[in-house]
C-alpha positions as semicolon CSV with decimal commas, in nm:
position;residue;x (nm);y (nm);z (nm)
1;M;-0,518;-1,577;0,693
2;E;-0,226;-1,815;0,809
3;G;-0,279;-2,028;1,072
4;A;-0,646;-2,030;0,988
5;A;-0,670;-2,296;0,712
6;M;-0,971;-2,449;0,895
7;S;-1,137;-2,162;0,817
8;L;-1,078;-2,136;0,441
9;K;-1,378;-2,179;0,239
10;M;-1,245;-2,149;-0,110
11;E;-0,843;-2,229;-0,213
12;A;-0,748;-2,170;-0,573
13;V;-0,366;-2,365;-0,589
14;A;-0,185;-2,249;-0,921
15;V;-0,500;-2,215;-1,130
16;T;-0,430;-2,232;-1,528
17;K;-0,710;-2,197;-1,843
18;R;-0,647;-2,136;-2,164
19;F;-0,870;-2,070;-2,450
20;G;-0,659;-2,238;-2,789
21;H;-0,331;-2,087;-2,769
22;H;-0,449;-1,806;-2,534
23;E;-0,363;-1,838;-2,198
24;V;-0,612;-1,656;-1,965
25;L;-0,514;-1,754;-1,621
26;K;-0,159;-1,833;-1,564
27;G;-0,099;-1,975;-1,198
28;I;-0,367;-1,785;-0,954
29;D;-0,298;-1,851;-0,609
30;L;-0,611;-1,729;-0,422
31;D;-0,739;-1,797;-0,050
32;V;-1,075;-1,703;0,041
33;A;-1,188;-1,718;0,421
34;E;-1,533;-1,806;0,585
35;G;-1,704;-1,507;0,614
36;E;-1,488;-1,299;0,416
37;V;-1,571;-1,042;0,124
38;V;-1,289;-1,045;-0,146
39;S;-1,340;-0,847;-0,463
40;L;-1,146;-0,855;-0,800
41;L;-1,041;-0,554;-0,999
42;G;-0,860;-0,543;-1,287
43;P;-0,899;-0,471;-1,696
44;S;-1,102;-0,618;-1,909
45;G;-0,970;-0,935;-2,054
46;S;-0,779;-0,972;-1,717
47;G;-0,917;-1,316;-1,613
48;K;-1,144;-1,230;-1,380
49;S;-1,462;-1,382;-1,488
50;T;-1,305;-1,702;-1,637
51;F;-1,136;-1,733;-1,313
52;L;-1,506;-1,725;-1,169
53;R;-1,631;-1,946;-1,397
54;C;-1,321;-2,181;-1,302
55;V;-1,435;-2,172;-0,962
56;N;-1,809;-2,250;-1,012
57;Q;-1,694;-2,503;-1,259
58;L;-1,865;-2,377;-1,568
59;E;-1,478;-2,396;-1,702
60;T;-1,265;-2,664;-1,636
61;I;-0,905;-2,560;-1,532
62;D;-0,621;-2,655;-1,728
63;G;-0,384;-2,657;-1,447
64;G;-0,397;-2,670;-1,046
65;A;-0,645;-2,717;-0,816
66;I;-0,954;-2,547;-0,650
67;Y;-1,115;-2,664;-0,316
68;L;-1,442;-2,569;-0,159
69;D;-1,438;-2,629;0,224
70;G;-1,147;-2,856;0,147
71;E;-1,308;-3,078;-0,129
72;L;-1,140;-3,106;-0,435
73;L;-1,359;-2,912;-0,713
74;G;-1,471;-3,058;-1,026
75;H;-1,194;-3,378;-0,978
76;Q;-1,185;-3,710;-0,741
77;E;-0,843;-3,825;-0,652
78;R;-0,756;-4,211;-0,712
79;G;-0,450;-4,400;-0,703
80;G;-0,259;-4,057;-0,693
81;K;-0,461;-3,930;-1,002
82;R;-0,754;-3,725;-1,075
83;H;-1,029;-3,811;-1,258
84;P;-1,334;-3,590;-1,376
85;L;-1,663;-3,589;-1,125
86;R;-1,990;-3,761;-1,267
87;A;-2,237;-3,517;-1,395
88;R;-2,444;-3,581;-1,026
89;E;-2,118;-3,522;-0,810
90;L;-1,997;-3,204;-1,043
91;A;-2,421;-3,103;-0,964
92;R;-2,357;-3,120;-0,576
93;Q;-2,061;-2,939;-0,560
94;R;-2,175;-2,644;-0,769
95;A;-2,509;-2,638;-0,554
96;G;-2,276;-2,510;-0,288
97;I;-2,181;-2,212;-0,480
98;G;-2,412;-1,957;-0,595
99;M;-2,333;-1,724;-0,924
100;V;-2,475;-1,405;-1,043
101;F;-2,390;-1,302;-1,367
102;Q;-2,385;-0,976;-1,605
103;S;-2,703;-1,059;-1,736
104;F;-2,954;-1,162;-1,521
105;N;-3,021;-1,526;-1,720
106;L;-3,376;-1,556;-1,588
107;F;-3,601;-1,814;-1,735
108;P;-3,855;-1,564;-1,973
109;H;-4,114;-1,832;-1,912
110;L;-4,101;-1,821;-1,558
111;N;-4,208;-1,605;-1,318
112;A;-4,021;-1,461;-1,020
113;L;-4,113;-1,688;-0,793
114;E;-4,112;-1,975;-0,992
115;N;-3,750;-1,859;-1,107
116;V;-3,658;-1,877;-0,754
117;T;-3,791;-2,215;-0,680
118;T;-3,715;-2,433;-0,980
119;A;-3,390;-2,582;-0,845
120;P;-3,498;-2,649;-0,495
121;I;-3,786;-2,824;-0,601
122;T;-3,597;-3,002;-0,917
123;V;-3,255;-3,083;-0,745
124;G;-3,300;-3,013;-0,351
125;K;-3,612;-3,201;-0,377
126;L;-3,789;-2,933;-0,148
127;D;-4,207;-3,020;-0,174
128;R;-4,356;-2,714;-0,382
129;V;-4,562;-2,560;-0,044
130;A;-4,229;-2,531;0,115
131;A;-4,070;-2,414;-0,184
132;R;-4,268;-2,134;-0,239
133;E;-4,254;-2,005;0,114
134;Y;-3,898;-2,050;0,131
135;G;-3,914;-1,874;-0,194
136;L;-4,105;-1,577;-0,100
137;E;-3,865;-1,562;0,202
138;L;-3,572;-1,496;-0,003
139;L;-3,746;-1,274;-0,288
140;A;-3,847;-1,051;0,078
141;R;-3,467;-1,068;0,193
142;V;-3,346;-0,916;-0,172
143;G;-3,656;-0,636;-0,155
144;V;-3,908;-0,800;-0,412
145;W;-4,124;-0,999;-0,237
146;D;-4,411;-0,850;-0,420
147;K;-4,323;-0,926;-0,774
148;A;-4,340;-1,294;-0,701
149;T;-4,579;-1,332;-0,987
150;A;-4,415;-1,089;-1,239
151;Y;-4,235;-1,236;-1,523
152;P;-3,875;-1,105;-1,617
153;A;-4,008;-0,881;-1,857
154;Q;-4,227;-0,700;-1,683
155;L;-3,937;-0,638;-1,420
156;S;-3,660;-0,365;-1,421
157;G;-3,312;-0,461;-1,464
158;G;-3,197;-0,387;-1,074
159;Q;-3,565;-0,621;-1,017
160;Q;-3,406;-0,887;-1,245
161;Q;-3,061;-0,867;-1,087
162;R;-3,239;-0,935;-0,718
163;V;-3,437;-1,193;-0,846
164;A;-3,141;-1,364;-0,989
165;I;-2,953;-1,294;-0,630
166;A;-3,248;-1,512;-0,468
167;R;-3,219;-1,769;-0,709
168;A;-2,847;-1,795;-0,623
169;L;-2,958;-1,826;-0,281
170;A;-3,210;-2,042;-0,278
171;M;-2,973;-2,355;-0,269
172;D;-2,813;-2,242;0,005
173;P;-2,479;-2,209;-0,125
174;S;-2,154;-2,159;0,142
175;L;-2,003;-1,927;-0,148
176;M;-2,140;-1,621;-0,350
177;L;-2,003;-1,541;-0,635
178;F;-2,072;-1,189;-0,843
179;D;-1,926;-1,153;-1,213
180;E;-1,999;-0,761;-1,257
181;P;-2,359;-0,768;-1,104
182;T;-2,431;-0,423;-1,191
183;S;-2,277;-0,365;-1,538
184;A;-2,589;-0,422;-1,766
185;L;-2,801;-0,183;-1,523
186;D;-2,860;0,165;-1,555
187;P;-2,738;0,423;-1,313
188;E;-3,000;0,496;-1,114
189;L;-3,037;0,069;-1,053
190;V;-2,709;0,002;-0,952
191;G;-2,752;0,070;-0,589
192;E;-3,054;-0,121;-0,499
193;V;-2,830;-0,409;-0,634
194;L;-2,511;-0,305;-0,452
195;D;-2,753;-0,275;-0,118
196;V;-2,879;-0,611;-0,116
197;M;-2,504;-0,755;-0,144
198;R;-2,405;-0,546;0,132
199;D;-2,635;-0,712;0,343
200;L;-2,564;-1,042;0,237
201;A;-2,192;-0,905;0,342
202;E;-2,284;-0,799;0,706
203;Q;-2,490;-1,132;0,708
204;G;-2,159;-1,289;0,705
205;M;-2,186;-1,445;0,327
206;T;-1,845;-1,561;0,191
207;M;-1,834;-1,350;-0,180
208;I;-1,604;-1,315;-0,470
209;I;-1,688;-1,002;-0,651
210;V;-1,567;-0,942;-0,967
211;T;-1,677;-0,555;-1,017
212;H;-1,577;-0,188;-1,132
213;E;-1,782;0,015;-0,865
214;I;-1,412;0,081;-0,689
215;A;-1,629;0,281;-0,407
216;F;-1,847;-0,013;-0,322
217;A;-1,520;-0,250;-0,354
218;R;-1,364;-0,046;-0,097
219;G;-1,655;-0,008;0,127
220;V;-1,757;-0,371;0,118
221;S;-1,464;-0,574;0,083
222;D;-1,247;-0,725;0,360
223;R;-0,967;-0,796;0,069
224;V;-0,916;-0,622;-0,277
225;V;-0,736;-0,865;-0,520
226;F;-0,583;-0,640;-0,848
227;M;-0,570;-0,863;-1,187
228;A;-0,420;-0,801;-1,505
229;D;-0,272;-1,054;-1,773
230;G;-0,393;-1,345;-1,612
231;I;-0,205;-1,270;-1,292
232;I;-0,253;-1,158;-0,981
233;V;-0,053;-0,803;-0,911
234;E;-0,144;-0,670;-0,614
235;T;-0,376;-0,810;-0,317
236;G;-0,429;-0,630;0,018
237;P;-0,725;-0,428;0,261
238;P;-0,889;-0,222;0,028
239;A;-0,702;0,088;0,237
240;Q;-0,401;-0,055;0,087
241;V;-0,473;-0,162;-0,273
242;I;-0,730;0,073;-0,356
243;D;-0,617;0,356;-0,170
244;D;-0,240;0,346;-0,167
245;P;-0,161;0,076;-0,425
246;Q;0,226;-0,062;-0,439
247;H;0,223;-0,172;-0,806
248;T;0,219;0,065;-1,091
249;R;0,040;-0,109;-1,291
250;T;-0,274;-0,121;-1,000
251;R;-0,194;0,315;-1,002
252;A;-0,289;0,292;-1,390
253;F;-0,558;0,115;-1,352
254;L;-0,754;0,327;-1,033
255;S;-0,640;0,637;-1,203
256;R;-0,846;0,582;-1,496
257;T;-1,133;0,413;-1,353
258;H;-1,140;0,716;-1,041
Protein backbone atom coordinates (compact mmCIF):
# COMPACT_ATOMS: atom_id res chain seq x y z
CA MET A 1 0.00 0.00 0.00
CA GLU A 2 3.02 2.30 -0.15
CA GLY A 3 2.40 5.38 -2.26
CA ALA A 4 -1.36 5.05 -1.76
CA ALA A 5 -1.78 7.21 1.34
CA MET A 6 -4.77 9.01 -0.14
CA SER A 7 -6.66 5.71 -0.27
CA LEU A 8 -6.13 4.87 3.41
CA LYS A 9 -9.38 4.36 5.27
CA MET A 10 -8.00 3.61 8.73
CA GLU A 11 -4.53 4.14 10.14
CA ALA A 12 -3.37 3.04 13.58
CA VAL A 13 -0.01 4.39 14.71
CA ALA A 14 1.83 2.98 17.75
CA VAL A 15 -1.44 2.29 19.57
CA THR A 16 -1.10 1.22 23.19
CA LYS A 17 -3.78 0.24 25.68
CA ARG A 18 -3.48 -1.00 29.24
CA PHE A 19 -5.91 -2.13 31.86
CA GLY A 20 -4.30 -1.41 35.20
CA HIS A 21 -0.76 -2.78 35.01
CA HIS A 22 -1.59 -5.10 32.12
CA GLU A 23 -0.54 -3.74 28.73
CA VAL A 24 -2.96 -5.28 26.23
CA LEU A 25 -1.78 -3.42 23.11
CA LYS A 26 1.95 -2.73 22.83
CA GLY A 27 2.32 -0.36 19.92
CA ILE A 28 0.03 -1.48 17.10
CA ASP A 29 0.76 -0.10 13.62
CA LEU A 30 -1.87 -1.02 11.04
CA ASP A 31 -3.09 0.62 7.84
CA VAL A 32 -6.30 -0.45 6.14
CA ALA A 33 -6.95 0.81 2.62
CA GLU A 34 -10.25 1.83 1.11
CA GLY A 35 -12.21 -1.32 0.23
CA GLU A 36 -9.71 -3.65 1.89
CA VAL A 37 -10.74 -6.63 4.02
CA VAL A 38 -8.31 -7.37 6.85
CA SER A 39 -8.74 -10.36 9.17
CA LEU A 40 -7.13 -10.43 12.61
CA LEU A 41 -6.13 -13.88 13.83
CA GLY A 42 -4.56 -14.90 17.09
CA PRO A 43 -5.09 -16.63 20.41
CA SER A 44 -7.52 -15.37 23.02
CA GLY A 45 -6.00 -12.51 24.99
CA SER A 46 -3.82 -11.32 22.13
CA GLY A 47 -5.53 -7.89 21.99
CA LYS A 48 -7.60 -8.33 18.82
CA SER A 49 -10.98 -7.39 20.29
CA THR A 50 -9.47 -4.60 22.38
CA PHE A 51 -7.97 -3.12 19.23
CA LEU A 52 -11.38 -3.10 17.52
CA ARG A 53 -12.93 -1.43 20.55
CA CYS A 54 -10.23 1.24 20.41
CA VAL A 55 -10.94 1.88 16.72
CA ASN A 56 -14.64 2.28 17.53
CA GLN A 57 -13.84 4.54 20.51
CA LEU A 58 -15.42 2.13 22.99
CA GLU A 59 -12.04 2.13 24.71
CA THR A 60 -9.70 5.11 25.06
CA ILE A 61 -6.17 4.44 23.90
CA ASP A 62 -3.25 5.25 26.21
CA GLY A 63 -0.76 6.07 23.48
CA GLY A 64 -0.44 6.47 19.74
CA ALA A 65 -3.21 7.56 17.39
CA ILE A 66 -5.97 6.20 15.18
CA TYR A 67 -7.17 8.00 12.08
CA LEU A 68 -10.27 7.44 9.95
CA ASP A 69 -10.18 9.07 6.52
CA GLY A 70 -7.28 11.14 7.82
CA GLU A 71 -9.21 12.47 10.83
CA LEU A 72 -7.81 11.82 14.30
CA LEU A 73 -10.28 9.73 16.31
CA GLY A 74 -11.26 10.57 19.87
CA HIS A 75 -9.21 13.75 20.13
CA GLN A 76 -8.68 17.14 18.57
CA GLU A 77 -5.24 18.67 18.24
CA ARG A 78 -5.01 22.29 19.38
CA GLY A 79 -1.89 24.21 20.21
CA GLY A 80 0.28 21.15 19.89
CA LYS A 81 -1.79 19.23 22.43
CA ARG A 82 -4.55 16.66 22.16
CA HIS A 83 -7.89 17.31 23.77
CA PRO A 84 -10.65 14.69 24.15
CA LEU A 85 -13.61 15.25 21.87
CA ARG A 86 -16.95 16.27 23.28
CA ALA A 87 -19.69 13.65 23.31
CA ARG A 88 -21.41 15.03 20.20
CA GLU A 89 -18.25 14.97 18.11
CA LEU A 90 -17.36 11.52 19.40
CA ALA A 91 -20.81 10.27 18.38
CA ARG A 92 -20.34 11.78 14.91
CA GLN A 93 -17.06 9.92 14.46
CA ARG A 94 -18.47 6.69 15.83
CA ALA A 95 -21.40 6.88 13.39
CA GLY A 96 -18.91 6.37 10.57
CA ILE A 97 -17.80 3.03 12.03
CA GLY A 98 -20.16 0.07 12.15
CA MET A 99 -19.44 -2.65 14.67
CA VAL A 100 -20.85 -6.16 15.01
CA PHE A 101 -20.21 -7.94 18.30
CA GLN A 102 -19.98 -11.56 19.42
CA SER A 103 -23.23 -11.22 21.34
CA PHE A 104 -25.83 -9.64 19.11
CA ASN A 105 -26.61 -6.71 21.45
CA LEU A 106 -30.06 -6.14 19.94
CA PHE A 107 -32.64 -4.22 21.94
CA PRO A 108 -34.95 -7.01 23.19
CA HIS A 109 -38.00 -4.72 23.41
CA LEU A 110 -37.72 -3.61 19.77
CA ASN A 111 -38.52 -5.69 16.70
CA ALA A 112 -35.96 -6.24 13.94
CA LEU A 113 -36.99 -3.21 11.91
CA GLU A 114 -37.03 -0.95 14.97
CA ASN A 115 -33.56 -2.16 15.96
CA VAL A 116 -32.29 -1.15 12.52
CA THR A 117 -34.08 2.22 12.28
CA THR A 118 -33.53 3.61 15.79
CA ALA A 119 -30.14 5.17 15.04
CA PRO A 120 -31.11 6.69 11.64
CA ILE A 121 -34.13 8.30 13.31
CA THR A 122 -32.57 9.48 16.58
CA VAL A 123 -29.03 10.24 15.43
CA GLY A 124 -29.42 10.71 11.68
CA LYS A 125 -32.71 12.64 12.00
CA LEU A 126 -34.29 10.58 9.23
CA ASP A 127 -38.09 10.79 9.18
CA ARG A 128 -39.91 7.62 10.16
CA VAL A 129 -41.40 6.84 6.74
CA ALA A 130 -38.02 7.09 5.01
CA ALA A 131 -36.37 5.20 7.87
CA ARG A 132 -38.85 2.34 7.56
CA GLU A 133 -38.20 2.03 3.82
CA TYR A 134 -34.45 2.19 4.38
CA GLY A 135 -34.62 -0.34 7.20
CA LEU A 136 -36.56 -2.82 5.09
CA GLU A 137 -33.95 -2.44 2.33
CA LEU A 138 -31.18 -3.25 4.82
CA LEU A 139 -33.05 -6.26 6.21
CA ALA A 140 -33.51 -7.50 2.65
CA ARG A 141 -29.81 -6.95 2.01
CA VAL A 142 -28.93 -9.36 4.83
CA GLY A 143 -31.71 -11.81 3.95
CA VAL A 144 -34.18 -11.29 6.82
CA TRP A 145 -36.71 -8.88 5.28
CA ASP A 146 -39.50 -11.30 6.28
CA LYS A 147 -38.53 -10.96 9.96
CA ALA A 148 -39.07 -7.19 10.19
CA THR A 149 -41.76 -7.44 12.87
CA ALA A 150 -40.13 -10.27 14.84
CA TYR A 151 -38.49 -9.57 18.18
CA PRO A 152 -34.98 -10.83 18.98
CA ALA A 153 -36.33 -13.65 21.17
CA GLN A 154 -38.27 -14.93 18.15
CA LEU A 155 -35.18 -15.09 15.93
CA SER A 156 -32.45 -17.70 15.59
CA GLY A 157 -28.92 -16.69 16.49
CA GLY A 158 -28.00 -16.37 12.82
CA GLN A 159 -31.04 -14.17 12.15
CA GLN A 160 -30.22 -11.99 15.15
CA GLN A 161 -26.65 -11.52 13.95
CA ARG A 162 -27.85 -10.59 10.46
CA VAL A 163 -30.19 -8.00 11.99
CA ALA A 164 -27.20 -6.73 13.98
CA ILE A 165 -25.23 -6.37 10.73
CA ALA A 166 -28.14 -4.47 9.17
CA ARG A 167 -28.22 -2.19 12.22
CA ALA A 168 -24.48 -1.55 11.90
CA LEU A 169 -24.98 -0.65 8.23
CA ALA A 170 -27.88 1.70 8.99
CA MET A 171 -25.67 4.75 9.56
CA ASP A 172 -23.88 4.14 6.24
CA PRO A 173 -20.47 3.55 7.85
CA SER A 174 -17.25 3.87 5.91
CA LEU A 175 -15.63 1.11 7.98
CA MET A 176 -17.14 -2.10 9.38
CA LEU A 177 -15.67 -3.93 12.36
CA PHE A 178 -16.59 -7.54 13.17
CA ASP A 179 -15.60 -8.97 16.54
CA GLU A 180 -15.92 -12.77 16.35
CA PRO A 181 -19.39 -12.43 14.76
CA THR A 182 -19.98 -16.19 14.57
CA SER A 183 -18.56 -17.33 17.91
CA ALA A 184 -21.95 -17.35 19.68
CA LEU A 185 -23.70 -19.24 16.88
CA ASP A 186 -24.53 -22.90 16.55
CA PRO A 187 -22.32 -24.43 13.82
CA GLU A 188 -25.19 -24.82 11.35
CA LEU A 189 -25.93 -21.07 11.55
CA VAL A 190 -22.38 -19.81 10.98
CA GLY A 191 -22.57 -20.01 7.18
CA GLU A 192 -25.51 -17.65 6.79
CA VAL A 193 -23.67 -14.87 8.64
CA LEU A 194 -20.41 -15.45 6.76
CA ASP A 195 -22.34 -15.29 3.47
CA VAL A 196 -23.58 -11.80 4.36
CA MET A 197 -20.03 -10.74 5.19
CA ARG A 198 -18.76 -12.15 1.89
CA ASP A 199 -21.38 -10.09 0.06
CA LEU A 200 -20.27 -6.94 1.88
CA ALA A 201 -16.65 -7.64 0.94
CA GLU A 202 -17.62 -8.15 -2.70
CA GLN A 203 -19.48 -4.83 -2.63
CA GLY A 204 -16.28 -3.04 -1.59
CA MET A 205 -16.95 -2.45 2.09
CA THR A 206 -13.81 -1.74 4.12
CA MET A 207 -13.75 -4.35 6.88
CA ILE A 208 -11.63 -5.43 9.83
CA ILE A 209 -12.64 -8.88 11.05
CA VAL A 210 -11.59 -10.67 14.23
CA THR A 211 -12.31 -14.33 13.55
CA HIS A 212 -11.30 -17.90 14.24
CA GLU A 213 -12.86 -19.03 10.96
CA ILE A 214 -9.57 -19.71 9.20
CA ALA A 215 -11.08 -20.89 5.90
CA PHE A 216 -13.31 -17.81 5.78
CA ALA A 217 -10.36 -15.51 6.49
CA ARG A 218 -8.40 -17.16 3.70
CA GLY A 219 -11.24 -16.78 1.21
CA VAL A 220 -12.47 -13.26 1.96
CA SER A 221 -9.39 -11.33 3.17
CA ASP A 222 -7.05 -9.16 1.19
CA ARG A 223 -4.67 -9.33 4.13
CA VAL A 224 -4.34 -11.40 7.29
CA VAL A 225 -2.77 -10.09 10.49
CA PHE A 226 -1.61 -12.49 13.20
CA MET A 227 -1.52 -10.99 16.70
CA ALA A 228 -0.15 -12.41 19.96
CA ASP A 229 0.53 -10.79 23.34
CA GLY A 230 -0.50 -7.34 22.17
CA ILE A 231 1.73 -7.11 19.11
CA ILE A 232 1.43 -7.84 15.40
CA VAL A 233 3.61 -10.87 14.81
CA GLU A 234 3.04 -11.37 11.10
CA THR A 235 1.02 -9.78 8.33
CA GLY A 236 0.54 -10.44 4.63
CA PRO A 237 -1.75 -12.01 2.03
CA PRO A 238 -3.74 -15.06 3.20
CA ALA A 239 -1.67 -17.40 1.03
CA GLN A 240 1.42 -16.28 2.93
CA VAL A 241 0.23 -15.96 6.54
CA ILE A 242 -2.20 -18.89 6.60
CA ASP A 243 -0.68 -21.29 4.11
CA ASP A 244 3.02 -20.49 4.52
CA PRO A 245 3.52 -18.66 7.84
CA GLN A 246 7.00 -17.40 8.50
CA HIS A 247 6.90 -17.00 12.28
CA THR A 248 6.99 -19.93 14.69
CA ARG A 249 4.15 -18.46 16.76
CA THR A 250 1.92 -18.19 13.71
CA ARG A 251 2.72 -21.76 12.72
CA ALA A 252 1.97 -23.02 16.23
CA PHE A 253 -1.38 -21.20 16.37
CA LEU A 254 -2.51 -22.41 12.96
CA SER A 255 -1.47 -25.99 13.71
CA ARG A 256 -3.82 -25.93 16.71
CA THR A 257 -6.75 -24.37 14.87
CA HIS A 258 -6.65 -26.43 11.67
